[in-house]
Tab-separated table of C-alpha atoms in Angstrom:
chain	number	residue	atom	x	y	z
A	1	UNK	CA	-9.558	-6.222	-13.065
A	2	UNK	CA	-5.876	-6.562	-12.261
A	3	UNK	CA	-5.915	-6.572	-8.483
A	4	UNK	CA	-3.278	-4.666	-6.576
A	5	UNK	CA	-2.646	-7.745	-4.457
A	6	UNK	CA	-4.593	-10.990	-4.814
A	7	UNK	CA	-4.181	-12.573	-1.386
A	8	UNK	CA	-6.435	-15.472	-2.281
A	9	UNK	CA	-4.164	-16.545	-5.135
A	10	UNK	CA	-1.012	-15.990	-3.078
A	11	UNK	CA	-2.237	-18.251	-0.277
A	12	UNK	CA	-3.934	-20.731	-2.612
A	13	UNK	CA	-0.479	-21.850	-3.807
A	14	UNK	CA	0.137	-23.324	-0.355
A	15	UNK	CA	-3.468	-24.193	0.444
A	16	UNK	CA	-2.929	-27.873	1.261
A	17	UNK	CA	0.008	-27.149	3.561
A	18	UNK	CA	-1.767	-24.268	5.287
A	19	UNK	CA	-4.935	-26.296	5.829
A	20	UNK	CA	-2.927	-29.183	7.258
A	21	UNK	CA	-0.965	-26.888	9.569
A	22	UNK	CA	-4.103	-25.129	10.823
A	23	UNK	CA	-5.975	-28.422	11.304
A	24	UNK	CA	-3.066	-29.854	13.251
A	25	UNK	CA	-3.012	-26.776	15.479
A	26	UNK	CA	-6.750	-26.935	16.108
A	27	UNK	CA	-6.524	-30.634	16.934
A	28	UNK	CA	-3.655	-30.012	19.355
A	29	UNK	CA	-5.957	-28.155	21.734
A	30	UNK	CA	-3.217	-25.581	22.449
A	31	UNK	CA	-3.799	-22.134	20.922
A	32	UNK	CA	-1.360	-19.714	22.580
A	33	UNK	CA	2.334	-19.919	23.446
A	34	UNK	CA	2.625	-23.456	22.118
A	35	UNK	CA	4.835	-25.480	19.832
A	36	UNK	CA	3.973	-23.628	16.605
A	37	UNK	CA	4.974	-20.326	18.136
A	38	UNK	CA	8.209	-21.781	19.507
A	39	UNK	CA	9.006	-23.298	16.118
A	40	UNK	CA	8.371	-20.034	14.311
A	41	UNK	CA	10.495	-18.026	16.726
A	42	UNK	CA	13.392	-20.446	16.226
A	43	UNK	CA	13.089	-20.608	12.448
A	44	UNK	CA	12.542	-16.875	11.950
A	45	UNK	CA	15.475	-15.922	14.170
A	46	UNK	CA	17.651	-18.281	12.108
A	47	UNK	CA	16.322	-16.771	8.906
A	48	UNK	CA	16.906	-13.173	10.026
A	49	UNK	CA	20.225	-13.991	11.652
A	50	UNK	CA	19.588	-13.029	15.274
A	51	UNK	CA	19.813	-14.948	18.531
A	52	UNK	CA	16.289	-14.116	19.643
A	53	UNK	CA	12.810	-13.742	18.179
A	54	UNK	CA	9.707	-12.938	20.215
A	55	UNK	CA	6.318	-13.380	18.581
A	56	UNK	CA	3.818	-10.608	19.322
A	57	UNK	CA	0.322	-9.676	18.181
A	58	UNK	CA	1.258	-7.208	15.427
A	59	UNK	CA	4.004	-4.986	14.048
A	60	UNK	CA	2.984	-1.905	16.013
A	61	UNK	CA	3.197	-3.813	19.298
A	62	UNK	CA	6.639	-5.063	18.276
A	63	UNK	CA	7.949	-1.509	17.988
A	64	UNK	CA	6.133	-0.319	21.109
A	65	UNK	CA	7.599	-3.156	23.166
A	66	UNK	CA	11.117	-2.456	21.907
A	67	UNK	CA	11.118	1.138	23.128
A	68	UNK	CA	9.263	0.254	26.320
A	69	UNK	CA	11.941	-2.362	27.059
A	70	UNK	CA	14.726	0.172	26.576
A	71	UNK	CA	12.944	2.453	29.041
A	72	UNK	CA	12.645	-0.399	31.549
A	73	UNK	CA	16.365	-1.068	31.098
A	74	UNK	CA	17.119	2.550	31.987
A	75	UNK	CA	18.656	3.279	28.582
A	76	UNK	CA	15.870	5.677	27.595
A	77	UNK	CA	13.299	7.770	29.409
A	78	UNK	CA	10.164	9.687	28.415
A	79	UNK	CA	11.107	12.900	26.641
A	80	UNK	CA	14.089	11.376	24.859
A	81	UNK	CA	14.267	11.879	21.111
A	82	UNK	CA	14.052	9.292	18.348
A	83	UNK	CA	15.047	10.211	14.795
A	84	UNK	CA	12.608	8.712	12.296
A	85	UNK	CA	11.828	9.216	8.586
A	86	UNK	CA	9.127	11.822	8.027
A	87	UNK	CA	7.460	9.868	5.211
A	88	UNK	CA	6.869	6.629	7.094
A	89	UNK	CA	3.616	4.855	7.901
A	90	UNK	CA	1.947	6.137	11.065
A	91	UNK	CA	2.817	2.986	13.077
A	92	UNK	CA	6.484	3.979	13.240
A	93	UNK	CA	5.517	7.283	14.858
A	94	UNK	CA	2.859	5.797	17.132
A	95	UNK	CA	5.380	3.410	18.666
A	96	UNK	CA	7.553	6.356	19.673
A	97	UNK	CA	4.853	8.605	21.101
A	98	UNK	CA	3.134	5.688	22.868
A	99	UNK	CA	6.238	5.505	25.056
A	100	UNK	CA	6.357	9.232	25.806
A	101	UNK	CA	9.321	9.672	23.471
A	102	UNK	CA	9.684	12.510	20.979
A	103	UNK	CA	9.860	11.754	17.242
A	104	UNK	CA	12.292	13.918	15.279
A	105	UNK	CA	11.145	13.823	11.669
A	106	UNK	CA	13.915	13.708	9.051
A	107	UNK	CA	13.193	14.165	5.368
A	108	UNK	CA	13.728	11.330	2.886
A	109	UNK	CA	15.950	11.264	-0.181
A	110	UNK	CA	13.685	12.044	-3.149
A	111	UNK	CA	15.531	9.511	-5.314
A	112	UNK	CA	15.331	6.503	-2.985
A	113	UNK	CA	12.337	7.542	-0.813
A	114	UNK	CA	14.334	6.300	2.220
A	115	UNK	CA	15.528	8.485	5.109
A	116	UNK	CA	18.269	10.842	3.890
A	117	UNK	CA	21.305	9.837	5.931
A	118	UNK	CA	23.011	13.137	5.058
A	119	UNK	CA	20.403	14.993	7.147
A	120	UNK	CA	20.535	12.821	10.248
A	121	UNK	CA	23.572	14.229	12.032
A	122	UNK	CA	22.214	17.782	12.068
A	123	UNK	CA	19.065	16.451	13.779
A	124	UNK	CA	20.982	14.859	16.669
A	125	UNK	CA	20.792	16.701	20.017
A	126	UNK	CA	21.801	15.902	23.576
A	127	UNK	CA	18.374	14.240	24.028
A	128	UNK	CA	18.704	11.916	21.026
A	129	UNK	CA	18.837	8.298	22.112
A	130	UNK	CA	17.805	6.344	19.036
A	131	UNK	CA	17.429	6.259	15.284
A	132	UNK	CA	14.559	4.288	13.796
A	133	UNK	CA	15.056	3.329	10.183
A	134	UNK	CA	12.104	2.091	8.154
A	135	UNK	CA	12.801	-0.180	5.197
A	136	UNK	CA	10.018	1.404	3.159
A	137	UNK	CA	8.543	-0.413	0.166
A	138	UNK	CA	10.868	-3.381	0.774
A	139	UNK	CA	14.137	-1.540	0.132
A	140	UNK	CA	16.971	-1.457	2.660
A	141	UNK	CA	17.172	1.922	4.418
A	142	UNK	CA	20.360	1.128	6.303
A	143	UNK	CA	23.616	2.776	5.225
A	144	UNK	CA	27.125	2.576	6.604
A	145	UNK	CA	26.812	6.250	7.528
A	146	UNK	CA	23.803	5.483	9.740
A	147	UNK	CA	25.812	2.762	11.457
A	148	UNK	CA	28.692	5.208	11.917
A	149	UNK	CA	26.416	7.852	13.458
A	150	UNK	CA	24.942	5.338	15.903
A	151	UNK	CA	28.424	4.371	17.006
A	152	UNK	CA	29.675	7.971	17.165
A	153	UNK	CA	26.781	9.229	19.292
A	154	UNK	CA	26.036	5.974	21.149
A	155	UNK	CA	22.541	5.706	19.668
A	156	UNK	CA	20.220	2.702	19.689
A	157	UNK	CA	19.351	1.606	16.145
A	158	UNK	CA	15.838	0.216	15.764
A	159	UNK	CA	14.587	-1.194	12.464
A	160	UNK	CA	10.986	-1.097	11.329
A	161	UNK	CA	11.153	-4.183	9.129
A	162	UNK	CA	7.419	-4.470	8.479
A	163	UNK	CA	7.848	-4.179	4.702
A	164	UNK	CA	11.186	-5.884	4.117
A	165	UNK	CA	11.162	-9.536	5.173
A	166	UNK	CA	14.178	-11.169	3.534
A	167	UNK	CA	15.928	-7.982	2.423
A	168	UNK	CA	19.746	-8.029	2.522
A	169	UNK	CA	22.516	-5.518	3.190
A	170	UNK	CA	26.028	-6.771	2.433
A	171	UNK	CA	25.020	-10.338	3.202
A	172	UNK	CA	23.055	-9.561	6.378
A	173	UNK	CA	19.270	-9.453	6.537
A	174	UNK	CA	17.337	-6.418	7.594
A	175	UNK	CA	16.029	-7.132	11.044
A	176	UNK	CA	19.564	-8.040	12.145
A	177	UNK	CA	21.355	-4.793	11.224
A	178	UNK	CA	20.462	-2.770	14.318
A	179	UNK	CA	19.985	-3.370	18.022
A	180	UNK	CA	16.398	-4.564	17.624
A	181	UNK	CA	13.770	-4.791	14.896
A	182	UNK	CA	9.995	-4.894	14.691
A	183	UNK	CA	8.306	-7.098	12.078
A	184	UNK	CA	4.699	-7.163	10.883
A	185	UNK	CA	2.978	-10.215	9.410
A	186	UNK	CA	-0.166	-8.394	8.306
A	187	UNK	CA	-1.695	-10.459	5.453
A	188	UNK	CA	-0.466	-8.089	2.718
A	189	UNK	CA	3.196	-8.259	3.769
A	190	UNK	CA	5.774	-10.337	1.915
A	191	UNK	CA	5.558	-12.804	4.800
A	192	UNK	CA	1.888	-12.513	5.628
A	193	UNK	CA	-0.273	-14.404	8.093
A	194	UNK	CA	-4.029	-14.914	7.766
A	195	UNK	CA	-4.614	-12.159	10.296
A	196	UNK	CA	-2.472	-9.893	12.429
A	197	UNK	CA	0.887	-10.997	13.741
A	198	UNK	CA	4.295	-9.560	14.533
A	199	UNK	CA	7.702	-10.242	16.031
A	200	UNK	CA	10.789	-8.639	17.525
A	201	UNK	CA	14.286	-9.809	16.598
A	202	UNK	CA	17.425	-8.915	18.540
A	203	UNK	CA	20.771	-10.235	19.746
A	204	UNK	CA	20.325	-8.630	23.166
A	205	UNK	CA	19.332	-11.293	25.718
A	206	UNK	CA	18.148	-8.863	28.397
A	207	UNK	CA	16.073	-6.913	25.892
A	208	UNK	CA	14.502	-10.131	24.588
A	209	UNK	CA	13.549	-11.285	28.088
A	210	UNK	CA	11.948	-7.955	28.958
A	211	UNK	CA	10.014	-7.781	25.675
A	212	UNK	CA	8.718	-11.329	26.182
A	213	UNK	CA	7.520	-10.366	29.661
A	214	UNK	CA	6.029	-7.039	28.523
A	215	UNK	CA	4.023	-8.808	25.823
A	216	UNK	CA	2.679	-11.243	28.423
A	217	UNK	CA	1.062	-8.723	30.783
A	218	UNK	CA	4.490	-7.862	32.191
A	219	UNK	CA	4.999	-11.384	33.505
A	220	UNK	CA	7.940	-13.737	33.073
A	221	UNK	CA	6.612	-15.987	35.849
A	222	UNK	CA	2.942	-16.926	36.062
A	223	UNK	CA	0.960	-14.483	38.217
A	224	UNK	CA	4.101	-12.503	39.024
A	225	UNK	CA	4.136	-9.111	37.289
A	226	UNK	CA	7.422	-7.256	37.202
A	227	UNK	CA	6.270	-4.743	34.588
A	228	UNK	CA	3.039	-3.003	33.678
A	229	UNK	CA	2.757	-4.982	30.485
A	230	UNK	CA	0.285	-5.606	27.705
A	231	UNK	CA	-1.367	-8.606	26.086
A	232	UNK	CA	0.461	-9.073	22.793
A	233	UNK	CA	1.092	-12.641	21.719
A	234	UNK	CA	1.374	-14.359	18.344
A	235	UNK	CA	-1.354	-16.989	18.351
A	236	UNK	CA	-0.691	-20.598	17.395
A	237	UNK	CA	-2.781	-20.629	14.219
A	238	UNK	CA	-0.998	-17.590	12.765
A	239	UNK	CA	2.350	-19.074	13.776
A	240	UNK	CA	1.423	-22.312	12.000
A	241	UNK	CA	0.578	-20.399	8.814
A	242	UNK	CA	3.828	-18.438	9.021
A	243	UNK	CA	5.822	-21.651	9.476
A	244	UNK	CA	4.489	-22.813	6.124
A	245	UNK	CA	4.959	-19.540	4.275
A	246	UNK	CA	8.453	-18.807	5.617
A	247	UNK	CA	9.754	-21.757	3.579
A	248	UNK	CA	8.741	-20.001	0.354
A	249	UNK	CA	9.647	-16.413	1.227
A	250	UNK	CA	12.903	-16.175	-0.735
A	251	UNK	CA	11.271	-17.676	-3.834
A	252	UNK	CA	8.388	-15.212	-3.630
A	253	UNK	CA	10.753	-12.283	-3.094
A	254	UNK	CA	12.668	-13.213	-6.244
A	255	UNK	CA	9.376	-13.353	-8.162
A	256	UNK	CA	8.629	-9.828	-6.939
A	257	UNK	CA	12.061	-8.633	-8.101
A	258	UNK	CA	11.412	-10.129	-11.532
A	259	UNK	CA	8.223	-8.068	-11.818
A	260	UNK	CA	10.153	-4.941	-10.788
A	261	UNK	CA	12.860	-5.667	-13.359
A	262	UNK	CA	10.223	-6.022	-16.044
A	263	UNK	CA	8.717	-2.670	-15.106
A	264	UNK	CA	12.108	-0.969	-15.129
A	265	UNK	CA	12.989	-2.298	-18.556
A	266	UNK	CA	9.616	-1.638	-20.224
A	267	UNK	CA	8.025	1.446	-18.671
A	268	UNK	CA	8.207	4.732	-20.544
A	269	UNK	CA	8.726	7.394	-17.899
A	270	UNK	CA	7.926	10.571	-19.839
A	271	UNK	CA	4.759	11.268	-17.826
A	272	UNK	CA	5.781	9.867	-14.453
A	273	UNK	CA	8.977	9.122	-12.565
A	274	UNK	CA	10.420	5.971	-11.106
A	275	UNK	CA	12.387	6.403	-7.892
A	276	UNK	CA	15.823	4.828	-7.736
A	277	UNK	CA	14.924	1.351	-6.555
A	278	UNK	CA	17.628	-1.262	-6.162
A	279	UNK	CA	16.340	-4.513	-7.662
A	280	UNK	CA	19.124	-6.684	-6.314
A	281	UNK	CA	18.665	-8.712	-3.138
A	282	UNK	CA	18.752	-5.488	-1.095
A	283	UNK	CA	15.138	-4.994	-2.150
A	284	UNK	CA	12.259	-7.422	-1.688
A	285	UNK	CA	9.893	-5.170	-3.670
A	286	UNK	CA	7.013	-5.048	-1.211
A	287	UNK	CA	5.637	-1.984	-3.005
A	288	UNK	CA	6.441	-0.626	-6.471
A	289	UNK	CA	5.926	3.151	-6.288
A	290	UNK	CA	5.862	5.655	-9.137
A	291	UNK	CA	5.656	9.444	-8.840
A	292	UNK	CA	3.394	11.707	-10.867
A	293	UNK	CA	2.405	15.379	-10.718
A	294	UNK	CA	-1.031	14.186	-11.852
A	295	UNK	CA	-1.286	11.291	-9.428
A	296	UNK	CA	-5.043	11.408	-8.833
A	297	UNK	CA	-5.823	11.626	-12.542
A	298	UNK	CA	-3.403	8.790	-13.219
A	299	UNK	CA	-5.037	6.624	-10.577
A	300	UNK	CA	-8.467	7.280	-12.084
A	301	UNK	CA	-7.090	6.432	-15.519
A	302	UNK	CA	-5.699	3.138	-14.224
A	303	UNK	CA	-9.040	2.318	-12.588
A	304	UNK	CA	-10.864	3.034	-15.844
A	305	UNK	CA	-8.511	0.540	-17.474
A	306	UNK	CA	-9.280	-2.067	-14.809
A	307	UNK	CA	-5.996	-1.863	-12.928
A	308	UNK	CA	-6.144	-1.389	-9.180
A	309	UNK	CA	-3.576	0.934	-7.595
A	310	UNK	CA	-3.070	2.214	-4.060
A	311	UNK	CA	-1.457	5.270	-2.465
A	312	UNK	CA	1.260	4.662	0.140
A	313	UNK	CA	0.439	7.073	1.768
A	314	UNK	CA	-1.932	9.962	0.959
A	315	UNK	CA	-1.314	11.988	4.165
A	316	UNK	CA	2.081	12.203	5.891
A	317	UNK	CA	2.245	11.783	9.688
A	318	UNK	CA	2.887	15.476	10.354
A	319	UNK	CA	-0.363	16.409	8.617
A	320	UNK	CA	-2.525	13.892	10.477
A	321	UNK	CA	-5.152	15.144	12.939
A	322	UNK	CA	-3.780	12.933	15.719
A	323	UNK	CA	-0.528	14.927	15.552
A	324	UNK	CA	-2.126	18.333	15.192
A	325	UNK	CA	0.829	19.927	16.992
A	326	UNK	CA	2.907	19.211	13.864
A	327	UNK	CA	0.378	20.361	11.281
A	328	UNK	CA	2.252	23.622	10.643
A	329	UNK	CA	5.536	21.850	9.968
A	330	UNK	CA	6.799	22.248	6.415
A	331	UNK	CA	8.569	19.166	5.074
A	332	UNK	CA	8.580	19.759	1.318
A	333	UNK	CA	10.180	16.499	0.151
A	334	UNK	CA	7.913	14.366	2.321
A	335	UNK	CA	4.865	16.316	1.180
A	336	UNK	CA	5.896	16.033	-2.463
A	337	UNK	CA	6.197	12.263	-2.149
A	338	UNK	CA	2.827	11.912	-0.424
A	339	UNK	CA	1.187	14.093	-3.079
A	340	UNK	CA	2.732	12.250	-6.022
A	341	UNK	CA	3.185	8.621	-5.040
A	342	UNK	CA	1.135	5.852	-6.614
A	343	UNK	CA	1.723	2.146	-6.042
A	344	UNK	CA	1.147	-0.182	-8.989
A	345	UNK	CA	0.541	-3.928	-8.664
A	346	UNK	CA	3.478	-6.119	-7.709
A	347	UNK	CA	3.226	-9.598	-6.241
A	348	UNK	CA	4.696	-13.088	-6.657
A	349	UNK	CA	1.634	-14.288	-8.586
A	350	UNK	CA	1.321	-11.422	-11.099
A	351	UNK	CA	1.084	-13.029	-14.539
A	352	UNK	CA	2.970	-11.971	-17.640
A	353	UNK	CA	-0.325	-11.001	-19.240
A	354	UNK	CA	-1.115	-8.732	-16.298
A	355	UNK	CA	2.360	-7.184	-16.354
A	356	UNK	CA	2.014	-6.542	-20.081
A	357	UNK	CA	-1.321	-4.837	-19.549
A	358	UNK	CA	0.003	-2.622	-16.731
A	359	UNK	CA	2.966	-1.533	-18.844
A	360	UNK	CA	0.831	-0.956	-21.925
A	361	UNK	CA	-1.720	1.166	-20.046
A	362	UNK	CA	0.956	3.199	-18.241
A	363	UNK	CA	2.918	3.815	-21.430
A	364	UNK	CA	-0.224	5.202	-23.085
A	365	UNK	CA	-0.732	7.719	-20.281
């Protein structure tokens, strides 16, 4: 079986370093808010290109804390609107509604699968306070037009960078393009921990201080609680693992791009379609999606040929039960993508033999 993502093999490459880092952390006797976390925050902020990085428990908490901090700063209030891509993962939406804000779903571009920046301006109202872009599948969603609209309407730009660690736009990394960004280090991400983990990056000192306090029960000073916060901290063991893996991130991202380039040059697309995916350094190829009118049959066919595939994602947010108030919305491009998308294996440890097999099986479909 060609696995969709073999996390054991990915982490085995750095096994000695990871074991040493974890053992050192265990032996230190300090497991939260210690030296490993401080080191990671410094190194990751340098890598992304921001002044501040705050480690949190997961990517969802990162986004929740960003919007909560803007509310505490008086720049947003419950009921304000946030423009967000309609075809994103549910976490992007949850972070908005968790803060009493209103998501405004904007359709993606069918060719890139990213938010269609041509549709954003018509969605802006006098209650719009922010745009959240999501760098889906590892490709940069930012455009100069989005930056222009944020400036024109004085909107806060938040990046969901959960899938795009290391991605570049005109020499700047995603996670440093907007006012603040949420990052996830879920094990399957390009920069993955051995459990949950997340971070916020920003250049805004006040925002960073508030987020750090919010993630620590609302406290910047021990037993003094300025905010009604939450418990969301990156633990020392996960930080230690991330400190090891961050050193190899760019190398692994290039390996992913090489797999994507091979697919693009060898796949016969008569029976399925490849979206327009940039395979330069503006894409870190977290996911390699294809589109098919016969997606479910194609997935079964791949399984029969011992190739594991996944669907990112089978049900769009506006059709989920938890957002039943949106279930009657009609978003045809989003729904088409969710009905047709199939993700094929891509990872930094995919062998040439496995790539050959995937291409051969797909081209016979």
